[in-house]
């Protein structure tokens, strides 16, 4: 019998806690609770959850601080809960290492879908070592890190070095939002972290080349005001 995955719910509102525990339990997950940032970090060590659902507004510390401290020692997946008017908070949380966010008020179906996507094994990355580990696949697209080549249905796609690096950065983190800042820092360096218009131009070029090669470039999903997310084709 497969073990149930454990979700750590971090929220100081009892009503939200009860709602999430009921929904997660009904969907086949086990749950554990924390109402403070310190309690969340302690629960990670004590209970070893599979994922954390984290509200940014905690009584003892900001949720961003929780993520920052967590990332010093753990890659535990984190889904952030935040209000609609906390756009910059969401971006900062993602830059610090959160995997995804859901805006309050939210539909439980959306949260569960994000949770499943975050917990899903990365289908884009080939397992193993050596050449196998250097190959990423998504639908009929394949990317070789070692050869710095991209093919669609076996045919080569000619990309510039920056376009290749941009595609690689997205493919390495399927189903996860990669913020504008994260992409700009990785592909162009710290001098260009504010050049969002520049990034949009390159994303447009990359989408066009993939479409022309026969790959559905809608796999590169725009997260308005925040960044981009790679969605595997069905």
JSON list of C-alpha atoms in Angstrom, two decimals:
[
{"chain": "A", "resi": 1, "resn": "UNK", "atom": "CA", "xyz": [0.00, 0.00, 0.00]},
{"chain": "A", "resi": 2, "resn": "UNK", "atom": "CA", "xyz": [1.39, 3.40, -1.02]},
{"chain": "A", "resi": 3, "resn": "UNK", "atom": "CA", "xyz": [2.14, 5.75, 1.89]},
{"chain": "A", "resi": 4, "resn": "UNK", "atom": "CA", "xyz": [0.06, 8.92, 2.00]},
{"chain": "A", "resi": 5, "resn": "UNK", "atom": "CA", "xyz": [1.99, 12.12, 1.40]},
{"chain": "A", "resi": 6, "resn": "UNK", "atom": "CA", "xyz": [2.23, 14.52, 4.34]},
{"chain": "A", "resi": 7, "resn": "UNK", "atom": "CA", "xyz": [1.32, 18.18, 3.85]},
{"chain": "A", "resi": 8, "resn": "UNK", "atom": "CA", "xyz": [2.42, 20.80, 6.39]},
{"chain": "A", "resi": 9, "resn": "UNK", "atom": "CA", "xyz": [-0.20, 23.56, 6.60]},
{"chain": "A", "resi": 10, "resn": "UNK", "atom": "CA", "xyz": [1.19, 26.82, 8.00]},
{"chain": "A", "resi": 11, "resn": "UNK", "atom": "CA", "xyz": [-1.54, 29.38, 8.76]},
{"chain": "A", "resi": 12, "resn": "UNK", "atom": "CA", "xyz": [-2.58, 31.18, 11.95]},
{"chain": "A", "resi": 13, "resn": "UNK", "atom": "CA", "xyz": [-6.31, 31.29, 11.11]},
{"chain": "A", "resi": 14, "resn": "UNK", "atom": "CA", "xyz": [-8.15, 28.28, 12.63]},
{"chain": "A", "resi": 15, "resn": "UNK", "atom": "CA", "xyz": [-10.90, 28.50, 9.99]},
{"chain": "A", "resi": 16, "resn": "UNK", "atom": "CA", "xyz": [-8.36, 28.23, 7.16]},
{"chain": "A", "resi": 17, "resn": "UNK", "atom": "CA", "xyz": [-6.58, 25.40, 8.97]},
{"chain": "A", "resi": 18, "resn": "UNK", "atom": "CA", "xyz": [-9.80, 23.39, 9.33]},
{"chain": "A", "resi": 19, "resn": "UNK", "atom": "CA", "xyz": [-10.78, 24.03, 5.72]},
{"chain": "A", "resi": 20, "resn": "UNK", "atom": "CA", "xyz": [-7.41, 22.91, 4.36]},
{"chain": "A", "resi": 21, "resn": "UNK", "atom": "CA", "xyz": [-7.12, 19.88, 6.62]},
{"chain": "A", "resi": 22, "resn": "UNK", "atom": "CA", "xyz": [-10.60, 18.70, 5.59]},
{"chain": "A", "resi": 23, "resn": "UNK", "atom": "CA", "xyz": [-9.92, 19.21, 1.86]},
{"chain": "A", "resi": 24, "resn": "UNK", "atom": "CA", "xyz": [-6.46, 17.65, 1.92]},
{"chain": "A", "resi": 25, "resn": "UNK", "atom": "CA", "xyz": [-7.58, 14.65, 3.98]},
{"chain": "A", "resi": 26, "resn": "UNK", "atom": "CA", "xyz": [-10.52, 14.07, 1.63]},
{"chain": "A", "resi": 27, "resn": "UNK", "atom": "CA", "xyz": [-8.06, 14.14, -1.28]},
{"chain": "A", "resi": 28, "resn": "UNK", "atom": "CA", "xyz": [-5.87, 11.42, 0.20]},
{"chain": "A", "resi": 29, "resn": "UNK", "atom": "CA", "xyz": [-3.18, 13.40, 2.02]},
{"chain": "A", "resi": 30, "resn": "UNK", "atom": "CA", "xyz": [-2.08, 13.37, 5.64]},
{"chain": "A", "resi": 31, "resn": "UNK", "atom": "CA", "xyz": [-1.65, 16.76, 7.31]},
{"chain": "A", "resi": 32, "resn": "UNK", "atom": "CA", "xyz": [0.21, 18.42, 10.13]},
{"chain": "A", "resi": 33, "resn": "UNK", "atom": "CA", "xyz": [-0.25, 22.00, 11.32]},
{"chain": "A", "resi": 34, "resn": "UNK", "atom": "CA", "xyz": [1.80, 25.02, 12.37]},
{"chain": "A", "resi": 35, "resn": "UNK", "atom": "CA", "xyz": [0.51, 28.50, 13.24]},
{"chain": "A", "resi": 36, "resn": "UNK", "atom": "CA", "xyz": [3.85, 30.35, 13.34]},
{"chain": "A", "resi": 37, "resn": "UNK", "atom": "CA", "xyz": [7.02, 30.56, 11.28]},
{"chain": "A", "resi": 38, "resn": "UNK", "atom": "CA", "xyz": [9.09, 29.07, 14.08]},
{"chain": "A", "resi": 39, "resn": "UNK", "atom": "CA", "xyz": [6.58, 26.24, 14.43]},
{"chain": "A", "resi": 40, "resn": "UNK", "atom": "CA", "xyz": [6.76, 25.59, 10.70]},
{"chain": "A", "resi": 41, "resn": "UNK", "atom": "CA", "xyz": [10.55, 25.27, 10.69]},
{"chain": "A", "resi": 42, "resn": "UNK", "atom": "CA", "xyz": [10.38, 22.96, 13.71]},
{"chain": "A", "resi": 43, "resn": "UNK", "atom": "CA", "xyz": [7.67, 20.83, 12.05]},
{"chain": "A", "resi": 44, "resn": "UNK", "atom": "CA", "xyz": [9.84, 20.38, 8.95]},
{"chain": "A", "resi": 45, "resn": "UNK", "atom": "CA", "xyz": [12.57, 18.80, 11.08]},
{"chain": "A", "resi": 46, "resn": "UNK", "atom": "CA", "xyz": [10.21, 16.80, 13.29]},
{"chain": "A", "resi": 47, "resn": "UNK", "atom": "CA", "xyz": [7.66, 15.50, 10.76]},
{"chain": "A", "resi": 48, "resn": "UNK", "atom": "CA", "xyz": [9.59, 15.60, 7.44]},
{"chain": "A", "resi": 49, "resn": "UNK", "atom": "CA", "xyz": [6.58, 16.62, 5.30]},
{"chain": "A", "resi": 50, "resn": "UNK", "atom": "CA", "xyz": [6.42, 16.20, 1.53]},
{"chain": "A", "resi": 51, "resn": "UNK", "atom": "CA", "xyz": [5.20, 19.77, 0.92]},
{"chain": "A", "resi": 52, "resn": "UNK", "atom": "CA", "xyz": [4.45, 22.97, 2.83]},
{"chain": "A", "resi": 53, "resn": "UNK", "atom": "CA", "xyz": [1.42, 25.20, 2.24]},
{"chain": "A", "resi": 54, "resn": "UNK", "atom": "CA", "xyz": [2.53, 28.55, 3.68]},
{"chain": "A", "resi": 55, "resn": "UNK", "atom": "CA", "xyz": [0.57, 31.71, 4.43]},
{"chain": "A", "resi": 56, "resn": "UNK", "atom": "CA", "xyz": [2.77, 34.79, 4.14]},
{"chain": "A", "resi": 57, "resn": "UNK", "atom": "CA", "xyz": [1.12, 36.66, 7.01]},
{"chain": "A", "resi": 58, "resn": "UNK", "atom": "CA", "xyz": [2.25, 34.90, 10.19]},
{"chain": "A", "resi": 59, "resn": "UNK", "atom": "CA", "xyz": [2.28, 36.41, 13.71]},
{"chain": "A", "resi": 60, "resn": "UNK", "atom": "CA", "xyz": [5.96, 35.90, 14.51]},
{"chain": "A", "resi": 61, "resn": "UNK", "atom": "CA", "xyz": [7.73, 36.31, 11.16]},
{"chain": "A", "resi": 62, "resn": "UNK", "atom": "CA", "xyz": [7.00, 37.03, 7.52]},
{"chain": "A", "resi": 63, "resn": "UNK", "atom": "CA", "xyz": [6.48, 33.95, 5.37]},
{"chain": "A", "resi": 64, "resn": "UNK", "atom": "CA", "xyz": [9.39, 35.10, 3.19]},
{"chain": "A", "resi": 65, "resn": "UNK", "atom": "CA", "xyz": [11.68, 34.72, 6.19]},
{"chain": "A", "resi": 66, "resn": "UNK", "atom": "CA", "xyz": [10.40, 31.17, 6.66]},
{"chain": "A", "resi": 67, "resn": "UNK", "atom": "CA", "xyz": [11.27, 30.36, 3.04]},
{"chain": "A", "resi": 68, "resn": "UNK", "atom": "CA", "xyz": [14.70, 31.97, 3.33]},
{"chain": "A", "resi": 69, "resn": "UNK", "atom": "CA", "xyz": [15.57, 30.01, 6.47]},
{"chain": "A", "resi": 70, "resn": "UNK", "atom": "CA", "xyz": [14.10, 26.80, 5.04]},
{"chain": "A", "resi": 71, "resn": "UNK", "atom": "CA", "xyz": [16.14, 27.07, 1.84]},
{"chain": "A", "resi": 72, "resn": "UNK", "atom": "CA", "xyz": [19.36, 27.22, 3.84]},
{"chain": "A", "resi": 73, "resn": "UNK", "atom": "CA", "xyz": [18.99, 23.50, 4.54]},
{"chain": "A", "resi": 74, "resn": "UNK", "atom": "CA", "xyz": [16.03, 22.04, 2.62]},
{"chain": "A", "resi": 75, "resn": "UNK", "atom": "CA", "xyz": [14.50, 21.86, -0.85]},
{"chain": "A", "resi": 76, "resn": "UNK", "atom": "CA", "xyz": [11.04, 21.03, 0.55]},
{"chain": "A", "resi": 77, "resn": "UNK", "atom": "CA", "xyz": [8.41, 22.20, -1.98]},
{"chain": "A", "resi": 78, "resn": "UNK", "atom": "CA", "xyz": [6.50, 25.29, -0.81]},
{"chain": "A", "resi": 79, "resn": "UNK", "atom": "CA", "xyz": [3.19, 26.66, -2.08]},
{"chain": "A", "resi": 80, "resn": "UNK", "atom": "CA", "xyz": [2.52, 30.18, -0.85]},
{"chain": "A", "resi": 81, "resn": "UNK", "atom": "CA", "xyz": [-0.92, 31.52, 0.05]},
{"chain": "A", "resi": 82, "resn": "UNK", "atom": "CA", "xyz": [-1.19, 35.28, -0.42]},
{"chain": "A", "resi": 83, "resn": "UNK", "atom": "CA", "xyz": [-3.78, 38.02, -0.84]},
{"chain": "A", "resi": 84, "resn": "UNK", "atom": "CA", "xyz": [-4.42, 39.51, -4.28]},
{"chain": "A", "resi": 85, "resn": "UNK", "atom": "CA", "xyz": [-2.91, 42.84, -3.21]},
{"chain": "A", "resi": 86, "resn": "UNK", "atom": "CA", "xyz": [0.43, 41.29, -2.27]},
{"chain": "A", "resi": 87, "resn": "UNK", "atom": "CA", "xyz": [1.91, 41.07, -5.78]},
{"chain": "A", "resi": 88, "resn": "UNK", "atom": "CA", "xyz": [5.44, 42.07, -4.73]},
{"chain": "A", "resi": 89, "resn": "UNK", "atom": "CA", "xyz": [5.27, 39.72, -1.76]},
{"chain": "A", "resi": 90, "resn": "UNK", "atom": "CA", "xyz": [4.50, 36.82, -4.11]},
{"chain": "A", "resi": 91, "resn": "UNK", "atom": "CA", "xyz": [7.38, 37.74, -6.42]},
{"chain": "A", "resi": 92, "resn": "UNK", "atom": "CA", "xyz": [9.83, 38.00, -3.52]},
{"chain": "A", "resi": 93, "resn": "UNK", "atom": "CA", "xyz": [8.65, 34.67, -2.11]},
{"chain": "A", "resi": 94, "resn": "UNK", "atom": "CA", "xyz": [9.21, 32.98, -5.48]},
{"chain": "A", "resi": 95, "resn": "UNK", "atom": "CA", "xyz": [12.62, 34.61, -5.84]},
{"chain": "A", "resi": 96, "resn": "UNK", "atom": "CA", "xyz": [13.54, 33.23, -2.41]},
{"chain": "A", "resi": 97, "resn": "UNK", "atom": "CA", "xyz": [12.61, 29.69, -3.45]},
{"chain": "A", "resi": 98, "resn": "UNK", "atom": "CA", "xyz": [8.85, 29.13, -3.16]},
{"chain": "A", "resi": 99, "resn": "UNK", "atom": "CA", "xyz": [7.62, 26.73, -5.82]},
{"chain": "A", "resi": 100, "resn": "UNK", "atom": "CA", "xyz": [4.21, 28.24, -6.51]},
{"chain": "A", "resi": 101, "resn": "UNK", "atom": "CA", "xyz": [1.51, 30.52, -5.11]},
{"chain": "A", "resi": 102, "resn": "UNK", "atom": "CA", "xyz": [-2.26, 30.60, -4.81]},
{"chain": "A", "resi": 103, "resn": "UNK", "atom": "CA", "xyz": [-4.04, 33.91, -4.26]},
{"chain": "A", "resi": 104, "resn": "UNK", "atom": "CA", "xyz": [-6.63, 34.30, -1.49]},
{"chain": "A", "resi": 105, "resn": "UNK", "atom": "CA", "xyz": [-9.54, 33.80, -1.65]},
{"chain": "A", "resi": 106, "resn": "UNK", "atom": "CA", "xyz": [-8.90, 30.59, -3.56]},
{"chain": "A", "resi": 107, "resn": "UNK", "atom": "CA", "xyz": [-10.87, 27.62, -4.86]},
{"chain": "A", "resi": 108, "resn": "UNK", "atom": "CA", "xyz": [-9.71, 24.39, -3.25]},
{"chain": "A", "resi": 109, "resn": "UNK", "atom": "CA", "xyz": [-9.63, 22.75, -6.68]},
{"chain": "A", "resi": 110, "resn": "UNK", "atom": "CA", "xyz": [-6.98, 25.22, -7.82]},
{"chain": "A", "resi": 111, "resn": "UNK", "atom": "CA", "xyz": [-4.85, 24.63, -4.73]},
{"chain": "A", "resi": 112, "resn": "UNK", "atom": "CA", "xyz": [-5.08, 20.85, -5.12]},
{"chain": "A", "resi": 113, "resn": "UNK", "atom": "CA", "xyz": [-4.11, 21.10, -8.80]},
{"chain": "A", "resi": 114, "resn": "UNK", "atom": "CA", "xyz": [-1.07, 23.24, -7.93]},
{"chain": "A", "resi": 115, "resn": "UNK", "atom": "CA", "xyz": [-0.19, 20.83, -5.14]},
{"chain": "A", "resi": 116, "resn": "UNK", "atom": "CA", "xyz": [-0.33, 17.79, -7.45]},
{"chain": "A", "resi": 117, "resn": "UNK", "atom": "CA", "xyz": [1.77, 19.56, -10.07]},
{"chain": "A", "resi": 118, "resn": "UNK", "atom": "CA", "xyz": [4.39, 20.53, -7.49]},
{"chain": "A", "resi": 119, "resn": "UNK", "atom": "CA", "xyz": [4.60, 17.01, -6.08]},
{"chain": "A", "resi": 120, "resn": "UNK", "atom": "CA", "xyz": [4.63, 15.36, -9.51]},
{"chain": "A", "resi": 121, "resn": "UNK", "atom": "CA", "xyz": [8.01, 13.82, -10.42]},
{"chain": "A", "resi": 122, "resn": "UNK", "atom": "CA", "xyz": [9.82, 15.90, -12.99]},
{"chain": "A", "resi": 123, "resn": "UNK", "atom": "CA", "xyz": [8.97, 14.32, -16.30]},
{"chain": "A", "resi": 124, "resn": "UNK", "atom": "CA", "xyz": [11.31, 16.67, -18.14]},
{"chain": "A", "resi": 125, "resn": "UNK", "atom": "CA", "xyz": [14.53, 15.39, -16.62]},
{"chain": "A", "resi": 126, "resn": "UNK", "atom": "CA", "xyz": [15.98, 12.06, -17.64]},
{"chain": "A", "resi": 127, "resn": "UNK", "atom": "CA", "xyz": [17.27, 10.05, -14.72]},
{"chain": "A", "resi": 128, "resn": "UNK", "atom": "CA", "xyz": [20.68, 8.51, -14.29]},
{"chain": "A", "resi": 129, "resn": "UNK", "atom": "CA", "xyz": [24.11, 9.95, -14.79]},
{"chain": "A", "resi": 130, "resn": "UNK", "atom": "CA", "xyz": [26.32, 11.09, -17.64]},
{"chain": "A", "resi": 131, "resn": "UNK", "atom": "CA", "xyz": [24.63, 11.63, -21.02]},
{"chain": "A", "resi": 132, "resn": "UNK", "atom": "CA", "xyz": [21.20, 10.55, -19.75]},
{"chain": "A", "resi": 133, "resn": "UNK", "atom": "CA", "xyz": [21.18, 13.15, -16.97]},
{"chain": "A", "resi": 134, "resn": "UNK", "atom": "CA", "xyz": [22.14, 15.82, -19.52]},
{"chain": "A", "resi": 135, "resn": "UNK", "atom": "CA", "xyz": [19.04, 15.20, -21.66]},
{"chain": "A", "resi": 136, "resn": "UNK", "atom": "CA", "xyz": [15.71, 16.92, -20.97]},
{"chain": "A", "resi": 137, "resn": "UNK", "atom": "CA", "xyz": [12.50, 15.95, -22.77]},
{"chain": "A", "resi": 138, "resn": "UNK", "atom": "CA", "xyz": [9.06, 17.51, -23.03]},
{"chain": "A", "resi": 139, "resn": "UNK", "atom": "CA", "xyz": [6.63, 16.09, -25.56]},
{"chain": "A", "resi": 140, "resn": "UNK", "atom": "CA", "xyz": [8.48, 15.83, -28.88]},
{"chain": "A", "resi": 141, "resn": "UNK", "atom": "CA", "xyz": [11.15, 18.31, -27.75]},
{"chain": "A", "resi": 142, "resn": "UNK", "atom": "CA", "xyz": [14.57, 17.21, -26.50]},
{"chain": "A", "resi": 143, "resn": "UNK", "atom": "CA", "xyz": [17.35, 19.40, -25.10]},
{"chain": "A", "resi": 144, "resn": "UNK", "atom": "CA", "xyz": [20.94, 18.22, -24.66]},
{"chain": "A", "resi": 145, "resn": "UNK", "atom": "CA", "xyz": [22.90, 20.16, -22.05]},
{"chain": "A", "resi": 146, "resn": "UNK", "atom": "CA", "xyz": [26.23, 18.69, -23.15]},
{"chain": "A", "resi": 147, "resn": "UNK", "atom": "CA", "xyz": [25.78, 19.30, -26.87]},
{"chain": "A", "resi": 148, "resn": "UNK", "atom": "CA", "xyz": [23.76, 22.50, -26.34]},
{"chain": "A", "resi": 149, "resn": "UNK", "atom": "CA", "xyz": [21.33, 21.27, -28.97]},
{"chain": "A", "resi": 150, "resn": "UNK", "atom": "CA", "xyz": [17.54, 21.29, -29.19]},
{"chain": "A", "resi": 151, "resn": "UNK", "atom": "CA", "xyz": [15.48, 19.02, -31.42]},
{"chain": "A", "resi": 152, "resn": "UNK", "atom": "CA", "xyz": [11.76, 18.74, -32.14]},
{"chain": "A", "resi": 153, "resn": "UNK", "atom": "CA", "xyz": [10.67, 15.33, -33.44]},
{"chain": "A", "resi": 154, "resn": "UNK", "atom": "CA", "xyz": [14.35, 14.64, -34.13]},
{"chain": "A", "resi": 155, "resn": "UNK", "atom": "CA", "xyz": [14.94, 17.75, -36.25]},
{"chain": "A", "resi": 156, "resn": "UNK", "atom": "CA", "xyz": [17.40, 20.37, -35.01]},
{"chain": "A", "resi": 157, "resn": "UNK", "atom": "CA", "xyz": [16.09, 23.76, -33.87]},
{"chain": "A", "resi": 158, "resn": "UNK", "atom": "CA", "xyz": [18.56, 26.61, -34.29]},
{"chain": "A", "resi": 159, "resn": "UNK", "atom": "CA", "xyz": [18.64, 28.76, -31.14]},
{"chain": "A", "resi": 160, "resn": "UNK", "atom": "CA", "xyz": [20.96, 31.55, -30.08]},
{"chain": "A", "resi": 161, "resn": "UNK", "atom": "CA", "xyz": [23.03, 30.90, -26.92]},
{"chain": "A", "resi": 162, "resn": "UNK", "atom": "CA", "xyz": [20.70, 33.11, -24.86]},
{"chain": "A", "resi": 163, "resn": "UNK", "atom": "CA", "xyz": [17.57, 31.43, -26.24]},
{"chain": "A", "resi": 164, "resn": "UNK", "atom": "CA", "xyz": [19.06, 28.03, -25.37]},
{"chain": "A", "resi": 165, "resn": "UNK", "atom": "CA", "xyz": [19.88, 29.14, -21.82]},
{"chain": "A", "resi": 166, "resn": "UNK", "atom": "CA", "xyz": [16.38, 30.56, -21.41]},
{"chain": "A", "resi": 167, "resn": "UNK", "atom": "CA", "xyz": [14.75, 27.33, -22.59]},
{"chain": "A", "resi": 168, "resn": "UNK", "atom": "CA", "xyz": [17.02, 25.29, -20.31]},
{"chain": "A", "resi": 169, "resn": "UNK", "atom": "CA", "xyz": [16.11, 27.43, -17.28]},
{"chain": "A", "resi": 170, "resn": "UNK", "atom": "CA", "xyz": [12.41, 26.76, -17.88]},
{"chain": "A", "resi": 171, "resn": "UNK", "atom": "CA", "xyz": [12.74, 23.06, -18.76]},
{"chain": "A", "resi": 172, "resn": "UNK", "atom": "CA", "xyz": [14.74, 22.36, -15.60]},
{"chain": "A", "resi": 173, "resn": "UNK", "atom": "CA", "xyz": [11.79, 23.45, -13.44]},
{"chain": "A", "resi": 174, "resn": "UNK", "atom": "CA", "xyz": [8.61, 22.13, -15.10]},
{"chain": "A", "resi": 175, "resn": "UNK", "atom": "CA", "xyz": [5.27, 23.22, -13.62]},
{"chain": "A", "resi": 176, "resn": "UNK", "atom": "CA", "xyz": [7.06, 25.80, -11.46]},
{"chain": "A", "resi": 177, "resn": "UNK", "atom": "CA", "xyz": [6.97, 29.57, -11.84]},
{"chain": "A", "resi": 178, "resn": "UNK", "atom": "CA", "xyz": [10.36, 31.04, -12.69]},
{"chain": "A", "resi": 179, "resn": "UNK", "atom": "CA", "xyz": [10.31, 34.78, -11.99]},
{"chain": "A", "resi": 180, "resn": "UNK", "atom": "CA", "xyz": [11.54, 37.50, -14.32]},
{"chain": "A", "resi": 181, "resn": "UNK", "atom": "CA", "xyz": [14.38, 38.22, -11.93]},
{"chain": "A", "resi": 182, "resn": "UNK", "atom": "CA", "xyz": [15.45, 34.57, -11.71]},
{"chain": "A", "resi": 183, "resn": "UNK", "atom": "CA", "xyz": [15.56, 34.23, -15.50]},
{"chain": "A", "resi": 184, "resn": "UNK", "atom": "CA", "xyz": [17.34, 37.54, -16.08]},
{"chain": "A", "resi": 185, "resn": "UNK", "atom": "CA", "xyz": [19.90, 36.83, -13.37]},
{"chain": "A", "resi": 186, "resn": "UNK", "atom": "CA", "xyz": [20.66, 33.35, -14.70]},
{"chain": "A", "resi": 187, "resn": "UNK", "atom": "CA", "xyz": [20.76, 34.13, -18.43]},
{"chain": "A", "resi": 188, "resn": "UNK", "atom": "CA", "xyz": [22.03, 37.73, -18.55]},
{"chain": "A", "resi": 189, "resn": "UNK", "atom": "CA", "xyz": [23.58, 38.34, -15.13]},
{"chain": "A", "resi": 190, "resn": "UNK", "atom": "CA", "xyz": [23.01, 40.83, -12.28]},
{"chain": "A", "resi": 191, "resn": "UNK", "atom": "CA", "xyz": [23.38, 43.91, -14.47]},
{"chain": "A", "resi": 192, "resn": "UNK", "atom": "CA", "xyz": [20.15, 43.04, -16.30]},
{"chain": "A", "resi": 193, "resn": "UNK", "atom": "CA", "xyz": [17.75, 41.92, -13.54]},
{"chain": "A", "resi": 194, "resn": "UNK", "atom": "CA", "xyz": [15.38, 44.83, -14.27]},
{"chain": "A", "resi": 195, "resn": "UNK", "atom": "CA", "xyz": [15.28, 44.36, -18.07]},
{"chain": "A", "resi": 196, "resn": "UNK", "atom": "CA", "xyz": [11.87, 42.66, -18.20]},
{"chain": "A", "resi": 197, "resn": "UNK", "atom": "CA", "xyz": [11.00, 44.07, -21.64]},
{"chain": "A", "resi": 198, "resn": "UNK", "atom": "CA", "xyz": [14.23, 42.56, -22.97]},
{"chain": "A", "resi": 199, "resn": "UNK", "atom": "CA", "xyz": [13.21, 39.19, -21.51]},
{"chain": "A", "resi": 200, "resn": "UNK", "atom": "CA", "xyz": [9.76, 39.38, -23.12]},
{"chain": "A", "resi": 201, "resn": "UNK", "atom": "CA", "xyz": [11.36, 39.92, -26.53]},
{"chain": "A", "resi": 202, "resn": "UNK", "atom": "CA", "xyz": [13.50, 36.79, -26.14]},
{"chain": "A", "resi": 203, "resn": "UNK", "atom": "CA", "xyz": [10.54, 34.74, -24.88]},
{"chain": "A", "resi": 204, "resn": "UNK", "atom": "CA", "xyz": [8.60, 35.84, -27.97]},
{"chain": "A", "resi": 205, "resn": "UNK", "atom": "CA", "xyz": [11.47, 34.81, -30.25]},
{"chain": "A", "resi": 206, "resn": "UNK", "atom": "CA", "xyz": [11.81, 31.46, -28.50]},
{"chain": "A", "resi": 207, "resn": "UNK", "atom": "CA", "xyz": [8.08, 30.74, -28.79]},
{"chain": "A", "resi": 208, "resn": "UNK", "atom": "CA", "xyz": [8.13, 31.61, -32.48]},
{"chain": "A", "resi": 209, "resn": "UNK", "atom": "CA", "xyz": [11.04, 29.28, -33.22]},
{"chain": "A", "resi": 210, "resn": "UNK", "atom": "CA", "xyz": [9.46, 26.41, -31.31]},
{"chain": "A", "resi": 211, "resn": "UNK", "atom": "CA", "xyz": [6.13, 26.91, -33.09]},
{"chain": "A", "resi": 212, "resn": "UNK", "atom": "CA", "xyz": [7.83, 26.94, -36.50]},
{"chain": "A", "resi": 213, "resn": "UNK", "atom": "CA", "xyz": [9.64, 23.71, -35.57]},
{"chain": "A", "resi": 214, "resn": "UNK", "atom": "CA", "xyz": [6.34, 21.97, -34.80]},
{"chain": "A", "resi": 215, "resn": "UNK", "atom": "CA", "xyz": [6.30, 22.24, -31.01]},
{"chain": "A", "resi": 216, "resn": "UNK", "atom": "CA", "xyz": [3.37, 23.80, -29.16]},
{"chain": "A", "resi": 217, "resn": "UNK", "atom": "CA", "xyz": [5.02, 26.88, -27.67]},
{"chain": "A", "resi": 218, "resn": "UNK", "atom": "CA", "xyz": [2.04, 27.49, -25.38]},
{"chain": "A", "resi": 219, "resn": "UNK", "atom": "CA", "xyz": [4.06, 25.22, -23.07]},
{"chain": "A", "resi": 220, "resn": "UNK", "atom": "CA", "xyz": [5.75, 28.51, -22.07]},
{"chain": "A", "resi": 221, "resn": "UNK", "atom": "CA", "xyz": [2.96, 30.00, -19.96]},
{"chain": "A", "resi": 222, "resn": "UNK", "atom": "CA", "xyz": [3.03, 33.66, -18.96]},
{"chain": "A", "resi": 223, "resn": "UNK", "atom": "CA", "xyz": [2.36, 34.37, -15.28]},
{"chain": "A", "resi": 224, "resn": "UNK", "atom": "CA", "xyz": [1.30, 38.00, -15.58]},
{"chain": "A", "resi": 225, "resn": "UNK", "atom": "CA", "xyz": [3.56, 40.41, -13.73]},
{"chain": "A", "resi": 226, "resn": "UNK", "atom": "CA", "xyz": [5.63, 37.60, -12.22]},
{"chain": "A", "resi": 227, "resn": "UNK", "atom": "CA", "xyz": [7.41, 35.37, -14.74]},
{"chain": "A", "resi": 228, "resn": "UNK", "atom": "CA", "xyz": [6.93, 32.20, -16.77]},
{"chain": "A", "resi": 229, "resn": "UNK", "atom": "CA", "xyz": [6.05, 28.55, -16.20]},
{"chain": "A", "resi": 230, "resn": "UNK", "atom": "CA", "xyz": [6.87, 25.51, -18.38]},
{"chain": "A", "resi": 231, "resn": "UNK", "atom": "CA", "xyz": [3.85, 23.22, -18.82]},
{"chain": "A", "resi": 232, "resn": "UNK", "atom": "CA", "xyz": [4.47, 19.79, -20.35]},
{"chain": "A", "resi": 233, "resn": "UNK", "atom": "CA", "xyz": [2.30, 19.09, -23.43]},
{"chain": "A", "resi": 234, "resn": "UNK", "atom": "CA", "xyz": [-0.42, 16.47, -22.91]}
]
